[in-house]
XYZ file of C-alpha atoms in Angstrom:
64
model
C 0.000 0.000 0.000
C 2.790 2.645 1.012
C 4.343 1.843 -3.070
C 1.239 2.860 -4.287
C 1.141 5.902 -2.208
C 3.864 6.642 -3.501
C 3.120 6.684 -6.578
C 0.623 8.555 -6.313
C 2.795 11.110 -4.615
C 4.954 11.106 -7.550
C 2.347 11.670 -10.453
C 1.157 14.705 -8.047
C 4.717 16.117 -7.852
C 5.039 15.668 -11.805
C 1.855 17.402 -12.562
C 2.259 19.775 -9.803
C 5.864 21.118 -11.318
C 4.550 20.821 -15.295
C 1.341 23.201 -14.349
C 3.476 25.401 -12.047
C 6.287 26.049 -14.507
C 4.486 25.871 -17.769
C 1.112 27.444 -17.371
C 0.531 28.400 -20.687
C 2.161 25.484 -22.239
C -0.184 23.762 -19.973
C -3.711 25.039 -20.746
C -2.842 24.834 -24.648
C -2.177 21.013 -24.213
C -5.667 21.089 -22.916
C -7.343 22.465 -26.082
C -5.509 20.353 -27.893
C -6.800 17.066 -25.932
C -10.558 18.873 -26.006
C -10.155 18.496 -29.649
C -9.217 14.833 -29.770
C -11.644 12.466 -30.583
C -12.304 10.147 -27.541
C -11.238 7.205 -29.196
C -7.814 8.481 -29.654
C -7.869 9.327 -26.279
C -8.914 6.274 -25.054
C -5.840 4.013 -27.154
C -3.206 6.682 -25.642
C -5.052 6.067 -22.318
C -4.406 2.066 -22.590
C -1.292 2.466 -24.533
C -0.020 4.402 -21.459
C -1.685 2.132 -19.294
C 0.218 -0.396 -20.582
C 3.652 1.100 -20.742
C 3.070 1.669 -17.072
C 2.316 -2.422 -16.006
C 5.038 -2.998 -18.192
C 7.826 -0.914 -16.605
C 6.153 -1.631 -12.808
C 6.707 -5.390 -14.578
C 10.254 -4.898 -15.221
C 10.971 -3.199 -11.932
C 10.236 -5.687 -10.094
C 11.781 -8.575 -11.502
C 15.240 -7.017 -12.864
C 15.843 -4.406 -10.613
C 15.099 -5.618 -7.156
């Protein structure tokens, strides 16, 4: 439970430091993904999804 707290922690810090330094940059990325048909959204969703498992996957069994 504490790793996924972690985790967690870490995708807040990311996201935190992108909106705080790049505000701008930010919100335009966000009319950008407005504009993206949800189907597109949802195969980056899984592809990221599975990128994710997959490094989590190789984490655990090479580097520990």
């Amino acid at each position: 439970m504490s790793e996924v707290l972690f985790a967690v922690g870490l995708i807040l810090i990311i996201e935190g430091g992108l909106y705080a330094a790049f505000p701008a940059a930010m919100k335009r990325m966000l009319i950008l993904l407005i504009a993206q048909p949800a189907e597109s959204l949802r195969i980056a969703g899984l592809g990221g999804a599975t990128a994710g498992v997959a490094i989590l996957w190789f984490v655990r069994h090479f580097m520990t």
